[in-house]
Amino acid sequence: MTLPDGSVRELEPGTTGAALAASIGAGLARAAVAIRVNGEIRDLVRPLADGDQIAILTERDPEALPLLRHSAAHILATAVRKLFPGAGIGFGPSIDEGFYYDFEVPRPFTPEDLEAIEAEMAAVIAADHAFVREEVSREEANRRFADDPLKLERISELGKDETITVYTDGPFVDLCRGPHVPSTAKLKHYKLLSGAGAYWRGDSNRQMLQRIYGTAYFKKDDLTQHLFRMEESKKRDHRMLGKQLDLFLFHPVAPGAAFWTEKGTVIYNALNDYMQELQRDGYREIRTPLLYNKALWETSGHWGKYRENMFLVLDNETNEHDMSLKPMNCPSHHLMYAAKKHSYRELPIRYVTYDVLHRNEVSGALSGLTRVRQFAQDDCHIYLMERQIQAEVHRLVQFISKYYETFGLKATLKFATRPEQRIGSDALWDEAERALRHALEATGQPYELKAGDGAFYGPKIDFDVEDAIGRKWQLGTIQLDYNAPERFDLQYVGDDNAEHRPVVIHRAVNGSFERFIAILIEHFAGAFPLWLAPEQVRVVPISDAQHEAAEAMTATLRDAGIRATLDDRNETLNYRIRDGEMAKVPYLAVVGQREAEGGTVAVRARGEGTKQEVIALTAFTARLVEDVRARKLG
RNA sequence: GCCACUGUAGCUCAGGGGUAGAGCACUCGAUUCGUAAUCGAGCGGUCGUCAGUUCAAAUCUGACCAGUGGCUCCA
């Protein structure tokens, strides 16, 4: 057998991974979680064969964590079966952030149930049950799971040639492909998080099961960090901060559509201004109608595939719902392009629109600003020749990266290639993928390949950003589209005086303003950098004697374009300082007798406590103006 | 859309078959203060909406509306 370092070991036939690990060292034997045999991850207890390529997996291997979590799901089921005899069992996989298991029980699990179950899991772990793998015949499997209709259903779907395996840990037997960690004692750091209803097979026509979510890690620190992140997410929830900081609100009369307060609107406009500033170079901002006859959606293909997500509007003359609010801008952009004849000399043509869009999301999907029915994208469509793709994508990647950097968001690029379901010839896809990949590599930025994850009409680059507490959000996208130009019969006249098809690039950076602002609120925990802060400076006179001076200073700041307010309420200084800090205003400019006389302000920066700086108002103003201009972060 | 839970003052929340409570915010008065809550008084609610049960409903029941979590990252 060959080990990862290339060394070869001779072993008795039938030796298991566990025995191999033990023969290498006692430490490795203890740390071993599973074994990779010829690229396939297996249980340690399975026998090895002559000539196998072997790698022993320990908790340090990234592939090991899902095994632990999947095993945790079994341990959870073991505990639930003990406390709720007769509970039906569904699926219990590991997921990105942990694991879950679905149970068929007469009532939902309560938080108290979860506590009891978690305690019972500790008992299962203490018992140190080995995970025993067995290969069984279909008949045997049906016999074993005679009381588990959900498992029987799954067994009936397995192909004739598939090996059916079951895993046993102590009293619990489960139909399972495996593999698992060697025994229940491997699970040390885990936490049950929540219970929720979930349909069997995700089908709302099937019965509702009760799902328990949990998470597990090899290291205590990792679990602690995960739980901390959950806590921190709760504290930063944009729905709570939005209310607290008075940025936006929702009302039952317009579900899924935000009302922006004057403060929220400042942020919205600041983002829009920045976007426009970055796009002065070569972009054409246009506006198109919000309401269209269905003819447009028939051309674009939305009428057939997307209609249930569109808001249809009754046309009184025809008495038909044959008008619709636009759910996206692309068709209207294509229309604008097609309205004129274009020379190759004009390309690329870049249309940008910030119009409001409506999509009829199902009611249960709505959530704060992140899932809404009305929103605005920074929507751009670029019409260009194939040979321009590389340069254009290069330009876009740099632009988008720069944009995210301004907010201190770390972006990761994902390159998504042709999916199974697609349109267009392979030659076209080859060309499109080649052009995208070259452009990507030219930027020098690392990227991750997501094979088969492209749009049905073309490959794409997605931007995942990581926020201040390490959460990932999918934001920007650059998509090549060969389909739309066909549907809309888009053309340009080439240097050969013949008509040619342009290619379309769809591009969004914010995704939607609504969702992006939600992400920013959580990223900054409501403490926006100066250029985004709705209220940038709050002038706080110490007593009435400085009222006039403070008023004049506020006016000076405002004249310089700074969003300054005056807090001359009849409250103590302490009260107003506290209020300013809680409102997360970047600067409090305190004006006492000394400052009023000297034309200075005592500046208290947000979160810096009493570390104040007394500075001439003119110098302070100049600094603020510069920081806003530079969109300085902190 | 479906399931579970939730809906009481502008906000956060307590209460609960017999005429509605707190803190903060707001208004007024006193206080004029050097860096995270000064004191006092006052204003403020058809207890999400509509029905039903009851002598009596904010409380119990149902429907609806809205919000929150979830609804295969396949044994």
XYZ file of C-alpha atoms (C1' of nucleotides) in Angstrom:
709
model
C 0.000 0.000 0.000
C 1.161 3.522 -0.779
C 1.020 6.378 1.699
C 0.764 10.082 0.850
C 4.514 10.592 1.272
C 5.061 7.956 -1.399
C 6.314 5.297 1.002
C 5.034 1.796 0.575
C 3.936 -0.478 3.397
C 3.472 -4.191 3.388
C 0.523 -5.391 5.423
C -1.309 -8.612 6.001
C -4.344 -8.996 3.737
C -7.492 -7.732 5.434
C -5.717 -5.214 7.604
C -8.010 -2.307 8.486
C -7.311 1.399 8.346
C -7.386 1.502 12.115
C -4.711 -1.190 12.342
C -2.597 0.623 9.761
C -2.823 3.846 11.745
C -1.826 1.971 14.892
C 1.156 0.451 13.118
C 2.354 3.921 12.153
C 1.977 5.379 15.613
C -0.242 5.470 18.673
C -0.808 9.196 18.275
C -2.046 8.788 14.745
C -4.284 5.926 15.813
C -5.914 8.202 18.357
C -6.281 11.110 15.959
C -7.496 9.046 13.003
C -11.038 9.791 11.920
C -11.344 8.047 8.579
C -9.230 6.895 5.702
C -9.019 7.868 2.086
C -8.530 4.837 -0.115
C -7.831 5.540 -3.781
C -9.545 8.890 -3.399
C -12.654 7.576 -1.644
C -13.263 8.360 1.997
C -14.072 5.286 4.080
C -14.506 4.122 7.622
C -11.319 3.190 9.433
C -12.590 -0.275 10.200
C -12.903 -1.360 6.589
C -10.226 -3.741 5.368
C -7.662 -2.507 2.848
C -6.667 -4.195 -0.359
C -3.368 -4.772 -2.106
C -2.052 -1.768 -4.030
C -4.362 0.785 -2.398
C -3.349 4.429 -2.225
C -3.903 5.355 1.405
C -4.202 8.568 3.366
C -5.315 8.584 6.974
C -7.623 11.477 7.764
C -7.426 13.235 11.093
C -9.464 16.110 12.430
C -7.077 18.458 10.691
C -8.277 17.371 7.253
C -11.128 19.504 5.971
C -12.894 16.366 4.731
C -13.152 15.054 8.289
C -15.541 17.668 9.652
C -18.585 16.581 7.608
C -18.039 13.021 8.875
C -18.080 14.226 12.452
C -21.234 16.216 11.839
C -22.964 13.396 10.054
C -22.057 11.165 12.960
C -23.420 13.845 15.288
C -26.709 13.618 13.402
C -26.815 9.864 14.143
C -26.038 10.507 17.788
C -28.847 13.060 17.841
C -31.211 10.459 16.372
C -29.996 7.906 18.909
C -30.925 10.318 21.692
C -34.276 11.252 20.174
C -35.237 7.584 19.766
C -34.448 7.014 23.424
C -36.512 9.989 24.640
C -39.255 9.724 22.016
C -39.691 6.022 21.309
C -41.395 5.471 18.011
C -40.184 8.694 16.459
C -39.954 8.240 12.700
C -36.628 9.109 11.164
C -36.083 10.972 7.903
C -32.736 12.255 6.684
C -29.865 13.473 8.808
C -27.023 14.927 6.757
C -24.159 17.231 7.574
C -24.575 20.719 6.173
C -22.311 23.718 5.709
C -22.614 25.005 9.235
C -23.433 21.827 11.093
C -26.005 19.107 10.725
C -29.695 18.326 11.080
C -31.987 15.365 11.455
C -35.680 15.160 10.542
C -38.071 13.265 12.788
C -41.667 12.266 12.447
C -43.150 13.046 15.840
C -46.657 14.107 16.880
C -45.667 17.583 18.059
C -42.856 20.080 17.473
C -39.813 19.915 19.718
C -39.716 22.567 22.418
C -36.541 24.285 23.632
C -36.839 22.105 26.743
C -36.931 19.017 24.519
C -33.736 20.162 22.841
C -32.030 20.546 26.202
C -33.086 17.070 27.249
C -31.995 15.647 23.905
C -28.643 17.363 24.130
C -28.134 15.878 27.590
C -29.107 12.437 26.276
C -26.549 12.844 23.480
C -23.889 13.246 26.152
C -24.903 9.825 27.474
C -24.663 8.287 24.006
C -21.203 9.801 23.624
C -20.093 8.625 27.066
C -21.159 5.088 26.139
C -18.572 5.219 23.345
C -20.598 3.146 20.890
C -18.663 2.121 17.809
C -20.220 3.000 14.453
C -20.594 -0.423 12.914
C -21.002 -0.702 9.172
C -22.859 -3.580 7.563
C -23.703 -4.338 3.979
C -27.168 -5.838 3.774
C -29.437 -7.248 1.112
C -32.504 -5.337 0.039
C -34.709 -7.878 1.864
C -32.672 -7.522 5.005
C -32.847 -3.740 4.773
C -36.617 -3.818 4.356
C -36.868 -6.113 7.350
C -34.679 -3.921 9.533
C -36.604 -0.782 8.710
C -40.050 -2.339 8.686
C -41.188 0.253 11.229
C -39.612 3.183 9.425
C -41.736 4.024 6.402
C -39.537 6.970 5.442
C -36.482 4.716 5.290
C -38.425 2.082 3.338
C -39.300 4.747 0.816
C -35.655 5.604 0.410
C -34.651 1.937 0.101
C -37.213 1.438 -2.656
C -35.518 4.163 -4.660
C -32.035 2.684 -4.491
C -30.765 1.232 -7.725
C -30.484 -2.518 -8.193
C -26.714 -2.423 -8.235
C -26.287 -0.152 -5.261
C -24.825 -1.606 -2.120
C -27.155 -0.996 0.777
C -25.391 -0.225 4.012
C -26.596 0.299 7.530
C -24.740 1.825 10.453
C -25.326 0.950 14.071
C -24.253 2.902 17.106
C -25.417 1.200 20.263
C -29.207 0.906 20.155
C -29.650 2.943 16.968
C -29.620 1.551 13.449
C -29.801 3.777 10.418
C -29.842 3.325 6.704
C -26.761 5.277 5.765
C -24.153 5.503 3.081
C -21.517 6.564 5.596
C -18.757 6.897 6.293
C -18.607 7.763 9.971
C -16.075 8.514 12.640
C -15.032 5.387 14.542
C -17.208 5.862 17.604
C -19.645 8.189 19.317
C -16.906 9.317 21.708
C -15.259 11.249 18.867
C -17.969 13.871 19.236
C -16.949 16.304 21.929
C -18.005 19.819 20.997
C -21.554 20.150 19.767
C -24.680 22.184 20.300
C -28.294 21.791 19.290
C -29.495 25.074 17.897
C -33.120 25.035 16.872
C -36.112 23.032 15.878
C -38.263 23.766 12.841
C -40.784 22.142 10.591
C -39.488 20.709 7.340
C -41.354 18.815 4.660
C -40.388 15.270 3.926
C -38.309 15.514 0.766
C -38.887 19.279 0.748
C -42.281 18.672 -0.814
C -45.092 20.765 0.612
C -47.556 18.052 -0.390
C -45.851 15.550 1.884
C -45.973 15.353 5.659
C -44.232 17.885 7.862
C -41.349 16.493 9.851
C -39.701 18.123 12.811
C -36.135 19.091 12.091
C -33.478 19.637 14.713
C -30.483 21.732 13.708
C -27.173 21.498 15.482
C -23.532 22.087 14.908
C -20.353 20.270 15.866
C -16.629 20.859 15.676
C -13.492 18.938 16.546
C -12.099 21.887 18.461
C -13.799 23.644 21.316
C -12.544 27.002 20.084
C -14.198 26.505 16.720
C -17.533 25.785 18.348
C -17.161 28.775 20.661
C -16.353 30.954 17.689
C -19.350 29.669 15.764
C -21.677 30.397 18.673
C -20.081 33.808 19.130
C -20.694 34.576 15.488
C -24.345 33.608 15.887
C -24.647 35.913 18.896
C -22.911 38.713 17.060
C -25.187 38.230 14.037
C -28.180 38.653 16.294
C -26.775 41.878 17.705
C -26.127 43.247 14.240
C -29.441 42.206 12.724
C -30.262 44.941 10.215
C -33.983 44.726 11.027
C -33.299 45.659 14.638
C -30.626 48.273 13.859
C -32.738 49.711 11.064
C -35.484 50.425 13.562
C -33.119 51.616 16.269
C -31.207 53.960 13.978
C -34.377 54.968 12.151
C -33.182 53.972 8.686
C -36.250 52.281 7.213
C -39.502 50.649 8.126
C -41.982 48.143 6.818
C -45.742 48.404 6.931
C -48.397 45.727 6.425
C -49.912 47.721 3.560
C -46.798 47.079 1.467
C -45.328 43.721 2.453
C -41.839 43.240 1.096
C -41.325 46.903 0.236
C -39.270 49.216 2.418
C -40.170 52.735 3.469
C -36.887 54.632 3.657
C -36.613 57.336 6.291
C -34.575 60.449 5.576
C -31.619 58.800 7.280
C -31.863 55.598 5.294
C -32.287 57.636 2.146
C -28.987 59.373 2.828
C -27.249 56.002 2.764
C -29.174 54.900 -0.294
C -28.238 58.084 -2.152
C -24.610 57.948 -1.018
C -24.289 54.495 -2.562
C -26.016 55.624 -5.696
C -23.736 58.667 -5.977
C -20.657 56.536 -5.539
C -21.851 54.089 -8.172
C -22.523 56.916 -10.582
C -19.144 58.438 -9.891
C -17.386 55.162 -10.650
C -19.374 54.785 -13.835
C -18.782 58.211 -15.301
C -16.236 56.595 -17.486
C -18.019 54.981 -20.396
C -21.405 54.102 -18.932
C -24.718 55.484 -20.120
C -27.356 55.809 -17.440
C -30.829 55.392 -18.876
C -34.379 55.070 -17.559
C -36.967 52.722 -18.965
C -40.674 52.190 -18.221
C -41.751 50.296 -15.123
C -44.875 48.813 -16.706
C -44.939 46.754 -19.907
C -47.278 44.915 -22.159
C -46.779 41.158 -22.025
C -45.430 41.258 -25.578
C -42.040 42.249 -24.162
C -42.044 39.340 -21.720
C -43.010 36.938 -24.471
C -39.987 38.027 -26.441
C -37.715 37.728 -23.444
C -39.163 34.397 -22.397
C -40.273 35.633 -18.970
C -43.971 35.235 -19.746
C -43.545 31.507 -19.986
C -41.025 30.834 -17.268
C -41.171 33.703 -14.828
C -44.775 34.885 -14.852
C -45.662 33.648 -11.383
C -42.981 35.929 -9.987
C -44.272 38.975 -11.831
C -46.877 41.455 -10.671
C -49.519 41.477 -13.375
C -51.563 44.593 -13.875
C -55.096 44.783 -15.190
C -55.527 46.701 -18.427
C -58.988 48.255 -18.191
C -59.510 48.389 -21.948
C -58.826 44.742 -22.625
C -59.906 43.682 -19.142
C -56.924 41.355 -19.153
C -53.908 41.124 -16.915
C -51.618 41.583 -19.819
C -49.435 44.287 -18.346
C -46.672 43.650 -15.832
C -44.284 45.577 -13.626
C -40.732 44.830 -14.669
C -38.924 42.244 -12.551
C -35.627 43.018 -14.287
C -34.192 45.583 -16.641
C -32.564 43.424 -19.290
C -35.424 43.293 -21.800
C -35.892 47.044 -21.758
C -32.176 47.577 -22.207
C -32.157 45.221 -25.158
C -35.063 47.173 -26.595
C -33.152 50.422 -26.244
C -30.162 48.877 -27.946
C -32.252 47.484 -30.775
C -34.007 50.808 -31.337
C -30.995 52.136 -33.215
C -28.481 50.809 -35.657
C -25.064 50.407 -34.083
C -21.597 50.446 -35.551
C -18.817 48.252 -34.207
C -17.068 51.533 -33.498
C -19.581 52.314 -30.700
C -19.068 49.084 -28.808
C -19.008 48.350 -25.992
C -22.236 50.118 -25.147
C -22.906 50.059 -21.410
C -26.420 50.789 -20.187
C -27.039 51.298 -16.470
C -30.411 51.648 -14.763
C -31.290 52.030 -11.106
C -35.047 51.697 -11.559
C -37.209 50.027 -9.025
C -38.062 46.392 -9.814
C -40.851 44.172 -8.523
C -40.757 40.439 -8.044
C -43.598 38.588 -6.437
C -41.719 36.478 -3.914
C -43.894 33.993 -2.044
C -45.023 35.518 1.241
C -43.070 33.070 3.384
C -39.799 34.008 1.712
C -39.829 37.672 2.692
C -37.295 38.762 5.263
C -36.247 42.290 6.212
C -34.302 44.044 3.486
C -32.630 40.885 2.258
C -35.679 39.296 0.620
C -38.077 41.924 -0.667
C -40.618 42.326 -3.427
C -39.549 45.794 -4.449
C -35.929 46.763 -4.896
C -33.477 48.517 -7.171
C -30.426 46.965 -8.761
C -27.381 48.707 -10.062
C -28.240 46.924 -13.243
C -25.910 47.125 -16.202
C -25.908 45.469 -19.597
C -22.918 45.712 -21.837
C -23.196 45.098 -25.575
C -19.931 44.177 -27.159
C -18.054 42.095 -29.696
C -16.643 38.746 -28.693
C -13.093 39.968 -29.037
C -13.822 42.705 -26.506
C -14.905 40.328 -23.779
C -11.519 39.878 -22.224
C -10.724 43.555 -21.833
C -14.228 44.319 -20.601
C -14.238 41.601 -17.979
C -10.854 42.751 -16.785
C -12.233 46.234 -16.374
C -15.301 44.951 -14.541
C -13.373 42.796 -12.112
C -11.191 45.744 -11.169
C -14.148 48.059 -10.819
C -16.130 45.676 -8.658
C -13.163 44.787 -6.470
C -12.417 48.456 -5.911
C -16.017 49.080 -4.953
C -16.061 46.364 -2.280
C -12.691 47.488 -0.954
C -14.182 50.880 -0.158
C -16.385 49.147 2.415
C -13.680 46.881 3.748
C -15.442 43.856 2.315
C -13.112 41.074 1.224
C -14.189 39.609 -2.106
C -13.611 36.089 -3.377
C -14.137 35.329 -7.049
C -15.966 32.269 -8.295
C -15.794 31.190 -11.881
C -18.902 29.247 -12.880
C -18.861 27.199 -16.066
C -21.448 25.549 -18.322
C -24.298 23.805 -16.511
C -26.015 20.619 -17.643
C -29.082 22.535 -18.738
C -27.861 25.127 -21.199
C -28.370 26.714 -24.550
C -25.807 27.538 -27.203
C -23.221 25.450 -29.008
C -20.221 23.955 -27.271
C -17.995 26.065 -29.495
C -19.672 29.183 -28.165
C -19.277 27.998 -24.594
C -15.631 27.183 -25.242
C -15.075 30.710 -26.480
C -17.043 32.320 -23.674
C -15.361 30.330 -20.920
C -11.949 30.893 -22.430
C -12.458 34.635 -22.639
C -13.782 34.844 -19.073
C -11.014 32.696 -17.676
C -8.283 34.646 -19.450
C -9.673 37.933 -18.241
C -9.916 36.564 -14.722
C -6.358 35.314 -14.736
C -5.129 38.604 -16.138
C -6.377 40.346 -13.002
C -4.039 38.212 -10.941
C -6.779 37.570 -8.387
C -7.249 34.058 -7.122
C -10.564 32.449 -7.979
C -12.454 29.307 -7.245
C -13.818 27.125 -10.015
C -17.483 26.196 -9.729
C -17.901 23.765 -12.587
C -21.454 23.493 -13.855
C -22.677 26.463 -11.833
C -23.056 28.941 -14.691
C -26.259 30.549 -15.902
C -28.126 28.587 -18.567
C -27.193 31.224 -21.147
C -23.542 31.682 -20.286
C -20.657 31.349 -17.833
C -20.304 33.833 -15.023
C -18.069 35.253 -12.361
C -19.662 35.631 -8.942
C -18.287 37.761 -6.157
C -18.612 36.428 -2.615
C -17.766 38.961 0.035
C -16.823 38.334 3.630
C -18.104 40.775 6.220
C -16.595 41.961 9.496
C -17.623 38.826 11.381
C -16.606 36.381 8.691
C -19.968 35.724 7.099
C -20.118 35.207 3.345
C -22.572 36.976 1.086
C -22.979 36.454 -2.618
C -23.079 39.897 -4.192
C -21.814 40.913 -7.593
C -22.000 38.973 -10.782
C -20.646 39.191 -14.317
C -22.552 36.974 -16.736
C -21.968 36.367 -20.414
C -25.175 35.998 -22.396
C -25.419 34.651 -25.948
C -29.134 33.964 -25.690
C -30.624 37.451 -25.329
C -28.994 38.849 -28.486
C -30.715 36.063 -30.428
C -34.113 36.568 -28.857
C -34.017 40.299 -29.375
C -32.254 40.042 -32.722
C -29.541 42.452 -31.626
C -27.049 43.543 -34.229
C -24.171 45.788 -35.017
C -22.523 46.661 -38.302
C -18.977 45.375 -38.472
C -15.993 46.751 -40.346
C -16.992 44.401 -43.172
C -20.258 46.367 -43.509
C -22.220 43.234 -42.551
C -24.604 42.688 -39.622
C -23.232 40.806 -36.633
C -24.548 39.643 -33.260
C -23.105 41.329 -30.218
C -22.639 39.507 -26.920
C -24.324 40.780 -23.755
C -22.734 40.976 -20.333
C -25.111 41.251 -17.359
C -23.499 42.937 -14.435
C -24.620 43.867 -10.929
C -22.364 44.996 -8.107
C -24.648 45.733 -5.167
C -27.006 42.997 -6.146
C -29.818 45.200 -4.925
C -29.461 48.407 -2.954
C -31.833 46.991 -0.365
C -29.873 43.838 0.282
C -26.529 45.617 0.042
C -27.587 48.164 2.649
C -28.732 45.311 4.894
C -25.292 43.754 4.539
C -23.592 47.089 5.252
C -25.710 47.678 8.344
C -24.648 44.291 9.710
C -21.057 44.627 8.505
C -20.598 47.977 10.256
C -22.984 47.071 13.098
C -24.727 50.358 12.356
C -21.543 52.401 12.884
C -21.195 53.675 9.328
C -18.030 55.296 8.041
C -18.243 59.046 7.798
C -19.217 59.259 4.133
C -22.199 56.940 4.662
C -23.329 58.140 8.088
C -26.721 59.823 7.866
C -25.681 62.207 10.615
C -21.967 62.949 10.435
C -21.418 65.460 13.211
C -23.574 66.397 16.159
C -22.712 69.729 17.713
C -23.289 69.691 21.472
C -23.135 73.006 23.332
C -22.415 72.590 27.010
C -24.931 75.163 28.156
C -27.287 77.780 26.787
C -24.461 80.324 26.887
C -22.891 78.609 23.858
C -26.117 78.270 21.963
C -25.424 80.916 19.365
C -21.814 79.902 18.828
C -22.873 76.263 18.399
C -25.580 77.217 15.960
C -23.083 79.168 13.877
C -20.648 76.246 13.919
C -23.341 73.867 12.786
C -24.120 76.205 9.908
C -20.420 76.369 8.969
C -20.229 72.573 8.841
C -23.380 72.382 6.758
C -22.073 74.997 4.350
C -19.082 72.749 3.796
C -21.465 69.939 2.849
C -21.234 68.088 6.158
C -24.419 66.549 7.552
C -24.318 68.299 10.916
C -27.029 68.654 13.541
C -27.269 70.688 16.697
C -28.310 69.068 19.953
C -29.257 72.010 22.166
C -31.963 70.129 24.017
C -32.553 71.007 27.629
C -30.745 67.922 28.892
C -27.485 67.383 30.720
C -24.269 67.154 28.764
C -23.900 63.533 29.856
C -27.315 62.718 28.565
C -26.632 64.210 25.158
C -23.201 62.567 24.887
C -24.769 59.220 25.632
C -27.538 59.849 23.132
C -25.013 60.748 20.437
C -22.968 57.630 21.095
C -26.031 55.429 20.946
C -27.098 57.021 17.683
C -23.638 56.007 16.405
C -22.860 59.493 15.131
C -19.200 59.490 13.967
C -18.288 62.768 15.698
C -19.681 64.734 18.594
C -18.386 68.288 18.562
C -18.667 69.660 22.080
C -18.707 73.435 22.429
C -18.081 74.994 25.822
C -17.075 78.487 26.783
C -13.422 77.920 25.814
C -14.333 76.550 22.381
C -16.927 79.209 21.694
C -14.346 81.883 22.356
C -11.510 80.219 20.489
C -13.435 79.039 17.426
C -12.605 75.448 18.275
C -14.546 72.272 18.984
C -13.788 69.480 21.422
C -14.185 66.457 19.160
C -15.282 63.146 20.549
C -14.958 60.383 17.976
C -17.496 57.529 18.054
C -16.427 54.711 20.317
C -13.270 56.499 21.465
C -14.688 57.558 24.798
C -13.148 60.624 26.412
C -10.120 60.598 24.101
C -11.090 64.020 22.873
C -9.256 66.419 20.615
C -9.669 70.193 20.696
C -9.274 71.495 17.189
C -10.091 74.647 15.237
C -13.447 74.347 13.540
C -11.895 75.231 10.183
C -9.336 72.444 10.457
C -11.981 69.991 11.653
C -14.252 70.874 8.755
C -11.450 70.510 6.229
C -10.579 67.097 7.622
C -14.169 65.902 7.439
C -14.561 67.119 3.886
C -11.410 65.272 2.896
C -12.430 62.059 4.668
C -15.808 62.130 2.971
C -14.240 62.792 -0.415
C -11.822 59.880 0.080
C -14.632 57.706 1.445
C -12.318 56.864 4.293
C -13.245 53.761 6.226
C -12.672 54.462 9.852
C -47.634 28.963 -0.887
C -47.091 25.257 3.434
C -45.829 24.240 8.934
C -44.682 26.202 13.804
C -44.360 30.428 16.783
C -45.406 35.677 17.575
C -48.560 40.392 17.334
C -50.392 44.868 24.174
C -48.309 52.890 23.957
C -43.501 55.624 18.952
C -39.614 51.621 20.938
C -38.425 47.328 24.369
C -41.500 44.355 27.069
C -44.744 42.639 31.623
C -49.783 41.119 32.469
C -54.189 38.274 31.510
C -62.543 36.062 31.365
C -64.658 41.468 35.269
C -63.286 48.807 32.363
C -55.075 48.390 30.640
C -49.113 48.377 33.190
C -43.478 49.542 33.383
C -38.998 51.644 31.425
C -37.336 54.560 27.452
C -39.050 58.213 23.833
C -42.365 62.563 23.534
C -44.657 67.387 25.953
C -44.369 70.979 30.029
C -41.775 72.924 34.345
C -37.435 73.241 37.349
C -32.158 72.647 36.500
C -27.411 75.486 32.711
C -24.342 71.262 33.423
C -16.809 69.924 30.525
C -17.742 64.057 27.961
C -22.410 57.436 28.295
C -29.103 58.408 31.472
C -30.766 65.492 36.562
C -35.545 65.866 39.071
C -40.868 66.411 38.861
C -45.452 66.466 36.305
C -48.119 65.242 31.959
C -49.587 63.186 27.144
C -50.082 58.541 24.902
C -53.342 52.114 23.649
C -60.620 49.813 20.321
C -54.269 44.760 23.437
C -52.956 43.246 14.638
C -58.157 42.898 11.888
C -62.919 40.575 11.568
C -66.233 37.081 13.417
C -67.776 33.437 17.260
C -68.449 31.564 22.514
C -69.888 34.225 27.134
C -73.842 38.163 31.538
C -68.837 39.935 30.378
C -63.278 38.893 25.555
C -57.306 42.324 25.327
C -57.485 37.312 27.622
C -60.937 31.431 25.022
C -62.096 29.627 19.626
C -61.877 30.408 14.268
C -60.634 33.019 9.861
C -57.756 36.759 7.835
C -53.404 40.263 7.815
C -48.358 40.961 9.109
C -43.720 39.421 11.235
C -40.044 35.501 12.827
C -37.818 30.599 12.091
C -37.971 26.656 8.671
C -39.506 23.981 4.093
C -33.758 17.583 0.500
C -26.147 21.434 0.733
C -30.796 13.780 -0.957
C -29.888 7.119 2.851
